[in-house]
């Protein structure tokens, strides 16, 4: 027998929902709607003169070869960040999950970087990797490896990927560790008695059972790489050298806030919004099917 | 626990509120001033404002640090759009054209002064400073505040080590290159030459000093339909020169904007091109003998270089609905105060910015300040050594922040070896012109 609780009348449920709805409308629908509206306008920085230009901002955008290059950068960057952050976190979680002395201390230390603000993290990376004043940067150059992320685009990309992934490893680590701890020991022990070696046990039991966690983290990490890595890029490379580390979100920032072209920047925000909606939809529709819950 | 801290917070708010009301109760009119200078320079701004507040009873200028120059400018624009702008916003020189195009959002300084009945002769300001912030009729639109120029900084210990004279210093690019070769041969510093603000130093200053147009229509002073002239033989020559320096291991690229600032005071590069505003930092950090001199020039292009251009920022007066005349009056009084000879000279000495007025520069000279601090007048000499030509008055180009970045990007590609000087300049010219046309369309519509 099914029992449904139904409110009588509409006033109470609406009143209960109102705060949440209000927050969603004020902080999400309103600005998002404004972005969509502005993407059809051309206006000066102060918004004194504005003209409706239809889809011109979008056609301008996709006619710009540099924007297409930015899309390519974003794909490389997001893939790099997600793969490195997930793989490293999984490895560390598996290691920290074992019976070792002082595992509590290890775990705490591994979670630490998450508490560091992106800009501060970036400054730490500068102190390490700056070609002239950084500890590692100087060592690399001293060892005859020409390291100069200020001029070498690939090195710059490597550096922003590493810095962004490093920050996300802690977050992933917590989830992987929790996931590992919820895998029943009896299953692993049974497999061990049957003679399965650790690597085999990991790939056939642990990894599939972790897949809900991995899937969740995949979505979160991609969204992080798309949207939350602005601070690291801004502090480390400002999208340079040339445009080697300019991602979609960084370009939207530069066009909107630095170049004060609100229309073009809004068009980019709309594109980003669509990308993320599509990405999430695809993930839930196709990838989720192969996930064991 | 939570409840207690909430209560404490509420109590603190309750105490704070009457305090602010009290401040208003004294009959002083409050003027909001947003600025974008951090560190030691930011402290100097706060001090400047305090001096004004202490000097009279009628107005209180409330100075707030709003982050970088860009943060301050975009913040002020957003505040204007929201209907609640500060009275004064500090805007960097590359934002000048954007602000000037803002029409009803700003109140030109000459109009402000006229309405407030405060007399300030524009002629009292240094020509190079005045020109940058005036309209075509020579009327001040924004108030000069902190102006610097790019100058050359030399590590004299490194010069000595390389067997170079520390009195007969390089004046031309040819001599700079020769010195760099000796420095490299003697391994006196890890890098011989570096630069900050690549576009400002290598393109804008060079164009101005060599009397070469950066853009048509007098670098944009005569209208928004200006077009960039970056692919000209002079820029090709200079960029080839730079690329050759890099190829020969004499030049180290240190990044965009002021990213290369630390290299000179840290002793990493013996020759550097920085803002004159770096002086305080060099004095504090450099552990070697140094000197600052005017920027070098190509003596096969010009024998007597023209003036350089300024950098830094000026103060813009923002309008708002129902803003009382008394508040504008306060702004005008503040402007009069900072243009006073003694205040200006103080500002020049404690910041390294050039004095805004010729009177302050003369007074500094008469006091013997430049004998005691050699090189502190390099920027002044560079700014005032010639009567400005249409090519050396400054720049009034819309979207100039973006154009600077475009040039930096293309320069980086050239330094990476992806393209040569001609390709870099043509690409920068093409992309920069797109920026100009977009700005023109957005501001004419």
XYZ file of C-alpha atoms in Angstrom:
738
model
C 0.000 0.000 0.000
C 1.285 3.421 -0.918
C 0.693 6.409 1.234
C 1.041 9.856 -0.228
C 1.200 12.975 1.835
C -0.606 15.754 0.042
C -0.913 19.316 1.230
C -4.376 20.718 1.292
C -4.516 24.011 -0.582
C -1.564 25.721 -2.250
C -0.645 28.498 0.128
C 1.433 26.480 2.596
C 3.564 24.533 0.080
C 4.201 27.739 -1.855
C 5.157 29.554 1.316
C 7.543 26.760 2.235
C 9.121 26.779 -1.218
C 9.249 30.549 -1.487
C 12.664 31.170 0.108
C 14.378 28.606 -2.119
C 12.542 29.809 -5.209
C 13.356 33.400 -4.405
C 17.054 32.622 -4.051
C 17.054 30.663 -7.294
C 15.294 33.442 -9.140
C 17.393 36.281 -7.758
C 20.762 34.562 -7.946
C 20.299 32.308 -10.938
C 17.430 33.031 -13.287
C 17.748 36.787 -13.154
C 21.482 37.037 -13.960
C 21.268 34.160 -16.438
C 18.333 35.864 -18.148
C 20.277 39.112 -18.206
C 23.248 37.370 -19.795
C 20.992 35.983 -22.496
C 19.442 39.406 -23.108
C 22.815 41.205 -23.160
C 24.161 38.677 -25.645
C 21.794 40.180 -28.237
C 22.914 43.750 -27.551
C 25.875 45.878 -28.344
C 26.561 48.472 -25.710
C 29.316 50.731 -24.473
C 30.959 50.122 -21.129
C 28.539 52.317 -19.216
C 25.447 50.936 -20.893
C 24.489 54.407 -22.085
C 24.025 53.445 -25.716
C 22.769 50.004 -26.530
C 21.524 48.533 -29.783
C 19.820 45.267 -30.479
C 22.071 43.356 -32.861
C 20.420 39.938 -32.940
C 22.903 37.118 -33.233
C 25.802 39.303 -34.318
C 27.767 38.695 -31.123
C 27.520 34.960 -31.707
C 28.521 35.122 -35.367
C 31.439 37.394 -34.458
C 32.490 34.895 -31.845
C 32.523 31.839 -34.047
C 34.111 33.711 -36.924
C 37.063 34.426 -34.660
C 39.789 31.804 -35.171
C 41.170 32.693 -31.760
C 37.910 31.659 -30.114
C 38.151 28.268 -31.772
C 41.688 28.002 -30.452
C 40.340 28.819 -27.003
C 37.862 25.958 -27.308
C 40.739 23.615 -28.142
C 42.693 24.895 -25.120
C 39.709 24.306 -22.894
C 39.365 20.702 -24.035
C 43.061 20.013 -23.421
C 42.985 21.817 -20.101
C 39.800 20.210 -18.740
C 40.812 16.729 -19.819
C 44.244 17.177 -18.309
C 42.948 18.515 -15.020
C 40.250 15.865 -14.676
C 42.447 12.900 -15.556
C 45.350 13.972 -13.390
C 43.194 14.980 -10.431
C 41.162 11.769 -10.499
C 44.070 9.400 -11.083
C 46.299 10.954 -8.441
C 43.506 11.126 -5.897
C 42.562 7.493 -6.483
C 46.155 6.348 -6.108
C 46.609 8.324 -2.902
C 43.284 7.148 -1.507
C 44.130 3.505 -2.157
C 47.491 3.983 -0.451
C 46.033 5.862 2.509
C 43.281 3.296 2.916
C 45.791 0.574 3.844
C 46.751 -0.329 7.364
C 49.632 1.990 7.993
C 50.890 3.806 11.017
C 49.817 7.411 11.203
C 47.272 7.137 8.396
C 45.242 9.851 10.115
C 48.106 12.306 9.688
C 48.594 11.394 6.034
C 44.922 11.834 5.342
C 44.790 15.212 7.025
C 47.819 16.411 5.101
C 46.348 15.236 1.821
C 43.114 17.084 2.465
C 44.918 20.313 3.299
C 45.429 21.854 -0.135
C 41.686 22.086 -0.602
C 41.552 24.786 2.044
C 43.917 27.034 0.087
C 42.426 29.794 -2.013
C 43.182 29.482 -5.754
C 45.106 32.759 -5.874
C 47.258 31.752 -2.902
C 47.863 28.355 -4.472
C 48.965 30.094 -7.640
C 51.391 32.290 -5.722
C 52.908 29.177 -4.143
C 53.363 27.739 -7.628
C 54.997 30.927 -8.799
C 57.474 30.736 -5.914
C 58.290 27.208 -7.004
C 58.278 27.420 -10.758
C 59.151 30.993 -11.699
C 62.059 30.592 -14.124
C 64.209 33.232 -12.401
C 63.081 33.430 -8.788
C 61.370 30.053 -8.288
C 63.054 27.212 -6.423
C 62.231 24.448 -8.904
C 62.380 26.772 -11.908
C 65.941 27.781 -11.127
C 66.920 24.180 -10.439
C 65.500 23.072 -13.793
C 67.337 25.808 -15.658
C 70.462 25.066 -13.668
C 70.226 21.423 -14.688
C 70.191 22.460 -18.322
C 66.450 21.996 -18.885
C 65.210 25.242 -20.439
C 62.192 26.052 -18.281
C 60.354 29.288 -19.019
C 56.589 29.109 -18.718
C 56.384 32.809 -19.418
C 57.337 32.183 -23.016
C 56.791 28.476 -23.630
C 53.095 27.809 -24.224
C 53.246 24.069 -23.546
C 55.053 24.557 -20.272
C 52.539 27.220 -19.284
C 49.676 24.845 -20.054
C 51.378 22.077 -18.089
C 51.794 24.385 -15.155
C 48.181 25.617 -15.002
C 46.952 22.033 -15.409
C 49.146 20.817 -12.570
C 48.260 23.730 -10.307
C 44.530 23.305 -10.951
C 44.647 19.519 -10.599
C 46.706 19.762 -7.407
C 43.956 21.772 -5.774
C 41.290 19.301 -6.792
C 43.178 16.184 -5.688
C 42.255 16.742 -2.034
C 38.579 16.994 -2.788
C 38.636 13.836 -4.887
C 40.747 12.131 -2.249
C 38.099 12.600 0.435
C 35.421 11.077 -1.751
C 37.561 8.182 -2.937
C 38.623 7.412 0.600
C 35.023 7.387 1.786
C 34.096 5.230 -1.201
C 36.894 2.781 -0.446
C 35.910 2.521 3.161
C 32.349 1.653 2.247
C 33.407 -1.336 0.133
C 32.650 -4.437 2.195
C 35.849 -6.063 3.392
C 34.266 -9.501 3.108
C 34.113 -9.285 -0.693
C 37.792 -8.384 -0.942
C 38.755 -11.079 1.574
C 36.776 -13.710 -0.300
C 38.561 -12.774 -3.504
C 41.901 -12.892 -1.707
C 41.148 -16.399 -0.418
C 40.278 -17.406 -3.964
C 43.777 -16.393 -4.925
C 43.125 -13.015 -6.651
C 46.182 -10.779 -6.522
C 45.914 -7.149 -5.308
C 45.961 -5.585 -8.774
C 43.337 -8.016 -10.001
C 41.216 -7.420 -6.915
C 41.433 -3.673 -7.482
C 40.359 -3.714 -11.115
C 37.596 -6.306 -10.779
C 36.130 -5.405 -7.384
C 37.256 -2.086 -5.982
C 37.183 -0.029 -9.150
C 33.675 -1.104 -10.304
C 32.313 -0.628 -6.814
C 33.832 2.844 -6.755
C 32.203 3.802 -10.029
C 29.352 5.859 -8.526
C 31.972 7.954 -6.734
C 34.141 8.174 -9.844
C 31.188 9.221 -11.932
C 30.146 11.896 -9.502
C 33.711 13.183 -9.310
C 34.048 13.173 -13.088
C 31.129 15.579 -13.366
C 32.343 17.734 -10.502
C 35.910 17.869 -11.837
C 34.856 18.784 -15.345
C 32.677 21.569 -14.036
C 35.555 22.659 -11.795
C 37.974 22.715 -14.727
C 35.487 24.670 -16.801
C 34.441 27.257 -14.267
C 36.501 27.346 -11.092
C 40.017 27.480 -12.450
C 39.848 31.136 -13.295
C 41.820 32.194 -10.216
C 44.746 29.908 -10.942
C 45.020 30.956 -14.573
C 44.668 34.622 -13.750
C 47.376 34.531 -11.112
C 49.794 32.293 -13.020
C 49.648 33.134 -16.712
C 46.757 35.528 -17.422
C 45.909 33.297 -20.371
C 49.356 33.705 -21.932
C 51.919 33.392 -23.316
C 50.313 34.404 -26.594
C 46.951 32.740 -25.880
C 48.297 29.363 -24.864
C 46.394 29.026 -21.584
C 43.260 30.990 -22.378
C 40.210 28.883 -21.595
C 36.582 29.701 -22.357
C 35.860 31.048 -18.899
C 39.013 33.141 -18.885
C 38.212 34.615 -22.268
C 34.691 35.472 -21.110
C 36.217 37.253 -18.125
C 38.732 39.164 -20.232
C 36.172 40.289 -22.784
C 33.630 41.295 -20.179
C 35.625 42.724 -17.352
C 38.906 43.842 -18.865
C 37.803 44.750 -22.379
C 34.349 45.895 -21.198
C 32.574 44.288 -24.145
C 29.476 43.125 -22.309
C 27.660 41.814 -25.389
C 30.473 39.573 -26.553
C 31.158 38.361 -23.046
C 27.473 37.571 -22.502
C 27.385 35.616 -25.739
C 30.293 33.560 -24.441
C 28.513 32.974 -21.144
C 25.485 31.712 -23.035
C 27.717 29.371 -25.044
C 29.281 28.113 -21.818
C 25.880 27.639 -20.265
C 24.795 25.505 -23.223
C 28.031 23.501 -23.125
C 27.585 22.652 -19.476
C 23.916 21.769 -19.902
C 24.830 19.491 -22.803
C 27.785 17.981 -20.968
C 25.750 17.173 -17.892
C 22.889 15.768 -19.936
C 25.219 13.498 -21.895
C 26.928 12.326 -18.787
C 23.758 11.435 -16.992
C 22.169 9.851 -20.017
C 24.960 7.741 -21.373
C 27.694 7.326 -18.842
C 25.456 6.768 -15.867
C 24.068 3.597 -17.457
C 27.403 1.894 -17.116
C 27.748 2.835 -13.491
C 27.151 0.279 -10.766
C 25.205 1.745 -7.884
C 28.075 29.277 20.666
C 26.597 30.259 17.346
C 23.917 32.308 18.940
C 26.465 34.087 21.077
C 28.613 35.099 18.123
C 25.535 36.256 16.257
C 24.599 38.399 19.201
C 28.096 39.786 19.408
C 27.974 40.593 15.708
C 24.638 42.352 16.094
C 25.993 44.346 18.990
C 29.025 45.365 16.976
C 26.778 46.502 14.142
C 24.681 48.444 16.587
C 27.771 50.226 17.863
C 29.123 50.880 14.385
C 25.950 52.489 13.080
C 25.822 55.445 15.478
C 29.527 56.023 14.856
C 28.937 56.598 11.163
C 25.973 58.811 11.884
C 28.168 60.810 14.243
C 30.680 61.323 11.449
C 27.937 62.813 9.331
C 26.675 64.848 12.229
C 29.756 67.082 12.210
C 28.436 68.930 9.187
C 31.188 67.685 6.924
C 30.218 66.552 3.443
C 31.552 63.125 2.577
C 33.256 62.502 -0.768
C 33.772 58.900 -1.866
C 37.090 58.220 -3.600
C 37.929 54.790 -5.066
C 41.532 54.012 -5.882
C 43.505 51.095 -7.257
C 47.014 51.377 -5.859
C 48.185 48.694 -3.464
C 51.123 48.344 -1.079
C 53.316 51.330 -0.320
C 51.697 53.473 -3.018
C 48.241 52.758 -1.610
C 49.418 53.950 1.787
C 50.618 57.174 0.181
C 47.141 57.740 -1.306
C 45.568 57.256 2.115
C 48.073 59.718 3.519
C 47.345 62.257 0.794
C 43.635 62.059 1.602
C 44.288 62.401 5.325
C 46.321 65.534 4.669
C 43.364 67.011 2.830
C 40.880 66.047 5.534
C 43.104 67.580 8.208
C 43.584 70.762 6.197
C 39.954 71.923 6.382
C 36.658 71.391 8.182
C 34.111 71.279 5.422
C 34.698 68.004 3.576
C 35.759 64.478 4.382
C 37.219 62.449 1.551
C 36.653 58.784 2.195
C 39.265 56.810 0.242
C 38.608 53.122 -0.440
C 41.029 50.680 -2.011
C 39.152 48.738 -4.683
C 41.764 46.293 -5.981
C 43.716 46.646 -9.198
C 43.274 49.494 -11.673
C 40.952 47.271 -13.686
C 38.917 46.327 -10.615
C 38.589 49.976 -9.671
C 37.474 51.027 -13.128
C 34.992 48.200 -13.683
C 33.748 48.606 -10.131
C 33.104 52.297 -10.680
C 31.342 51.609 -13.984
C 29.173 48.930 -12.375
C 28.373 51.324 -9.529
C 27.368 53.996 -12.027
C 25.128 51.537 -13.838
C 23.551 50.672 -10.494
C 22.989 54.389 -9.810
C 25.389 54.742 -6.896
C 28.868 55.670 -8.135
C 31.692 57.126 -6.030
C 32.391 60.834 -6.549
C 35.960 60.184 -7.684
C 37.355 57.110 -9.396
C 41.014 56.577 -10.164
C 41.304 55.262 -13.717
C 44.527 54.161 -15.386
C 45.706 55.998 -18.481
C 44.662 53.268 -20.929
C 41.067 53.634 -19.745
C 41.045 57.316 -20.723
C 39.255 56.919 -24.073
C 36.578 54.685 -22.563
C 35.895 57.201 -19.822
C 35.913 60.117 -22.219
C 33.304 58.430 -24.388
C 31.056 58.005 -21.368
C 29.269 61.329 -21.895
C 26.642 61.793 -19.199
C 28.379 59.445 -16.751
C 31.287 61.754 -16.151
C 31.695 65.385 -15.248
C 34.658 66.950 -17.059
C 37.083 68.558 -14.643
C 37.007 71.964 -16.367
C 33.222 72.020 -15.999
C 33.405 70.864 -12.401
C 35.896 73.576 -11.506
C 33.901 76.223 -13.342
C 30.671 75.356 -11.566
C 32.374 75.190 -8.194
C 34.117 78.499 -8.783
C 37.528 76.987 -8.194
C 40.232 78.356 -10.461
C 42.961 76.012 -11.632
C 44.917 77.041 -14.695
C 45.537 73.927 -16.829
C 48.911 75.430 -17.757
C 50.227 74.709 -14.278
C 50.421 70.990 -15.090
C 53.364 69.436 -16.949
C 52.665 69.444 -20.676
C 53.011 65.682 -21.067
C 50.595 65.109 -18.200
C 48.090 67.769 -19.188
C 47.891 66.701 -22.834
C 46.984 63.137 -22.026
C 43.911 64.144 -20.039
C 42.678 67.141 -22.045
C 40.182 67.403 -24.860
C 41.115 68.855 -28.244
C 40.417 72.365 -26.956
C 42.984 71.923 -24.193
C 40.451 71.672 -21.384
C 41.090 69.174 -18.605
C 38.654 66.280 -18.649
C 40.124 64.304 -15.792
C 42.397 65.328 -12.950
C 46.074 64.362 -13.180
C 46.945 62.323 -10.105
C 49.729 59.767 -10.394
C 51.815 59.964 -13.532
C 54.919 57.963 -14.237
C 57.016 57.371 -17.274
C 59.061 54.383 -18.351
C 62.776 54.811 -17.755
C 65.888 52.667 -17.995
C 67.309 51.166 -14.802
C 70.961 50.162 -14.718
C 72.785 47.924 -12.275
C 76.065 49.783 -11.800
C 77.774 46.926 -9.966
C 77.173 44.740 -12.994
C 78.464 47.523 -15.259
C 81.637 47.709 -13.187
C 82.073 43.966 -13.268
C 81.757 44.021 -17.047
C 84.346 46.767 -17.282
C 81.831 49.376 -18.411
C 81.869 53.005 -17.409
C 79.445 53.881 -14.619
C 79.339 57.534 -15.568
C 79.190 57.481 -19.361
C 75.953 55.501 -19.564
C 74.212 54.155 -22.661
C 71.855 56.617 -24.343
C 71.035 54.815 -27.577
C 69.852 51.297 -28.335
C 73.155 50.640 -30.093
C 75.023 51.463 -26.878
C 72.567 49.411 -24.816
C 73.281 46.415 -27.006
C 77.034 46.909 -26.747
C 76.781 47.135 -22.957
C 74.609 44.019 -22.840
C 77.217 42.092 -24.832
C 79.897 43.016 -22.324
C 77.623 42.115 -19.416
C 76.888 38.748 -20.933
C 80.556 38.082 -21.683
C 81.477 38.932 -18.082
C 78.474 36.978 -16.797
C 77.757 39.915 -14.500
C 74.047 39.095 -14.086
C 72.050 36.027 -15.198
C 70.250 38.083 -17.853
C 71.518 41.241 -19.509
C 68.280 43.013 -20.495
C 64.644 42.613 -19.560
C 61.584 44.807 -19.744
C 58.307 45.352 -17.969
C 55.184 46.656 -19.717
C 56.333 45.395 -23.133
C 53.732 47.374 -25.096
C 54.032 50.581 -23.140
C 57.843 50.625 -23.281
C 58.654 49.051 -26.628
C 55.767 50.384 -28.709
C 54.087 53.396 -27.116
C 57.163 55.108 -25.662
C 59.234 54.342 -28.739
C 56.574 55.753 -31.074
C 56.347 58.908 -29.018
C 60.096 59.447 -28.640
C 60.831 58.808 -32.322
C 57.858 60.899 -33.456
C 56.274 57.943 -35.241
C 52.475 57.583 -35.418
C 51.065 54.711 -33.390
C 47.650 55.314 -34.952
C 46.128 57.749 -37.433
C 44.107 60.825 -36.365
C 46.881 61.942 -34.000
C 46.841 58.639 -32.133
C 43.082 58.909 -31.770
C 42.984 62.428 -30.291
C 41.120 63.680 -33.338
C 38.443 61.045 -33.486
C 37.269 57.552 -32.852
C 37.897 56.522 -36.451
C 41.651 56.236 -35.896
C 43.484 53.232 -37.293
C 46.580 51.589 -35.899
C 49.853 52.021 -37.788
C 51.817 49.218 -36.187
C 53.168 47.592 -39.342
C 55.304 50.621 -40.213
C 59.042 50.266 -40.950
C 60.008 51.815 -37.622
C 58.173 49.236 -35.533
C 59.545 46.494 -37.764
C 63.030 47.793 -37.192
C 62.568 47.971 -33.451
C 60.932 44.586 -33.104
C 63.619 42.997 -35.254
C 66.146 44.607 -32.946
C 64.424 43.073 -29.904
C 64.105 39.650 -31.475
C 67.772 39.750 -32.399
C 68.679 40.656 -28.822
C 66.720 37.642 -27.645
C 68.284 35.367 -30.253
C 71.736 36.430 -29.119
C 70.850 35.684 -25.502
C 70.937 39.320 -24.446
C 67.239 39.825 -23.732
C 65.076 37.849 -21.335
C 61.303 38.194 -21.642
C 59.865 38.548 -18.147
C 56.145 38.441 -18.839
C 53.311 40.868 -19.424
C 52.545 44.128 -17.693
C 54.713 44.493 -14.598
C 55.427 40.770 -14.181
C 59.143 41.415 -14.731
C 59.305 44.033 -11.961
C 61.275 41.806 -9.524
C 64.070 40.979 -11.989
C 65.933 44.261 -11.700
C 65.881 44.765 -7.906
C 66.720 41.061 -7.448
C 69.875 41.524 -9.520
C 68.678 39.109 -12.209
C 68.911 41.578 -15.075
C 71.446 44.391 -15.316
C 69.396 46.577 -17.662
C 65.661 46.913 -17.240
C 62.878 49.188 -18.418
C 60.343 49.963 -15.708
C 57.987 52.653 -14.559
C 59.548 55.492 -12.594
C 57.075 54.416 -9.912
C 59.340 51.427 -9.188
C 61.799 53.708 -7.420
C 60.571 53.012 -3.870
C 60.843 49.281 -4.421
C 64.336 49.456 -5.934
C 65.514 51.641 -3.066
C 64.228 49.090 -0.587
C 65.256 45.855 -2.298
C 68.300 46.385 -4.488
C 71.566 45.335 -2.851
C 73.755 47.018 -5.452
C 74.514 50.469 -6.855
C 71.991 51.517 -9.475
C 70.838 54.503 -11.461
C 67.805 55.413 -13.540
C 68.159 57.274 -16.838
C 65.878 58.154 -19.766
C 64.937 55.418 -22.235
C 67.357 54.744 -25.110
C 66.558 55.709 -28.710
C 67.651 54.721 -32.202
C 70.097 57.437 -33.235
C 69.770 56.478 -36.897
C 66.075 57.396 -36.717
C 66.154 60.513 -34.590
C 68.960 62.618 -33.184
C 66.981 64.590 -30.616
C 64.307 62.281 -29.228
C 60.904 63.768 -28.450
C 59.156 63.471 -25.130
C 58.026 60.108 -23.771
C 54.447 59.471 -22.724
C 53.061 59.099 -19.254
C 51.538 56.115 -17.578
C 49.743 55.919 -14.282
C 46.251 57.139 -13.576
C 44.032 60.182 -13.308
C 40.959 61.004 -11.252
C 37.538 60.991 -12.891
C 34.475 62.677 -11.484
C 31.367 60.566 -11.851
C 27.919 62.034 -12.037
C 24.888 60.723 -10.245
C 21.270 61.745 -10.097
C 20.489 64.270 -7.333
C 24.134 64.687 -6.381
C 24.225 68.015 -4.526
C 26.440 70.863 -5.706
C 28.170 70.875 -2.325
C 29.577 67.416 -3.026
C 30.978 68.507 -6.387
C 32.421 71.493 -4.597
C 34.223 69.130 -2.238
C 35.698 67.259 -5.185
C 36.924 70.525 -6.667
C 38.510 71.534 -3.355
C 40.287 68.188 -3.153
C 41.647 68.694 -6.667
C 42.859 72.156 -5.756
C 44.566 70.719 -2.689
C 46.512 68.009 -4.529
C 47.582 70.522 -7.182
C 49.170 72.734 -4.565
C 52.925 73.033 -5.044
C 53.937 71.685 -1.641
C 51.440 68.830 -1.686
C 52.511 67.935 -5.192
C 56.207 67.969 -4.343
C 55.545 65.796 -1.294
C 53.634 63.352 -3.485
C 56.455 63.264 -6.042
C 59.089 62.566 -3.405
C 57.269 59.827 -1.521
C 55.941 57.953 -4.552
C 58.442 58.304 -7.386
C 55.665 59.583 -9.629
C 56.512 62.717 -11.562
C 55.287 66.000 -10.120
C 52.037 67.084 -11.736
C 52.896 70.745 -11.835
C 55.891 72.532 -13.297
C 56.092 74.608 -10.126
C 56.682 71.507 -8.003
C 59.327 70.236 -10.419
C 61.104 73.623 -10.269
C 60.918 73.690 -6.504
C 62.359 70.193 -6.254
C 65.216 71.237 -8.499
C 65.816 74.423 -6.521
C 65.937 72.414 -3.294
C 68.659 70.242 -4.808
C 66.508 67.129 -4.497
C 67.835 65.674 -7.747
C 71.449 66.184 -6.736
C 70.797 64.142 -3.628
C 68.715 61.588 -5.524
C 70.314 61.222 -8.945
C 67.975 59.825 -11.552
C 64.822 60.803 -9.666
C 64.254 63.377 -12.385
C 64.863 61.015 -15.335
C 61.155 60.691 -15.979
C 60.573 64.451 -15.733
C 63.370 65.182 -18.170
C 62.056 62.549 -20.551
C 58.508 63.905 -20.379
C 59.387 67.554 -20.816
C 62.423 67.577 -23.112
C 60.457 68.520 -26.253
C 57.289 70.259 -27.291
C 54.775 67.404 -27.830
C 53.966 66.591 -31.465
C 50.739 64.905 -32.590
C 52.667 61.634 -32.311
C 53.922 62.268 -28.797
C 50.901 63.776 -27.047
C 49.680 60.419 -25.848
C 47.038 57.968 -26.954
C 43.304 58.159 -27.049
C 42.294 54.788 -28.357
C 39.143 52.951 -27.389
C 39.637 49.470 -25.997
C 43.298 50.311 -25.397
C 43.595 47.712 -22.623
C 42.636 45.068 -25.151
C 44.942 46.503 -27.816
C 47.860 46.361 -25.400
C 47.119 42.726 -24.709
C 46.810 41.971 -28.399
C 50.255 43.446 -28.991
C 51.692 41.538 -26.054
C 50.240 38.302 -27.368
C 51.653 38.789 -30.841
C 55.004 39.850 -29.429
C 55.060 36.682 -27.334
C 54.370 34.596 -30.409
C 57.284 36.291 -32.133
C 59.569 35.720 -29.145
C 58.491 32.077 -29.169
C 59.723 31.884 -32.758
C 56.260 31.193 -34.170
C 56.334 34.268 -36.391
C 58.693 37.053 -37.453
C 58.473 40.746 -36.661
C 56.454 41.641 -39.764
C 53.900 38.902 -39.148
C 53.583 39.856 -35.492
C 53.037 43.523 -36.251
C 50.582 42.867 -39.050
C 48.565 40.502 -36.880
C 48.589 42.977 -33.989
C 47.557 45.767 -36.341
C 44.702 43.749 -37.816
C 43.374 42.526 -34.470
C 43.837 45.906 -32.840
C 41.856 47.613 -35.579
C 38.971 45.202 -34.986
C 38.981 46.370 -31.367
C 38.928 50.008 -32.462
C 36.049 49.455 -34.871
C 34.020 47.592 -32.250
C 34.583 50.420 -29.811
C 33.573 52.956 -32.426
C 30.368 51.076 -33.215
C 29.433 50.590 -29.564
C 30.010 54.256 -28.739
C 28.356 55.760 -31.792
C 25.218 53.656 -31.762
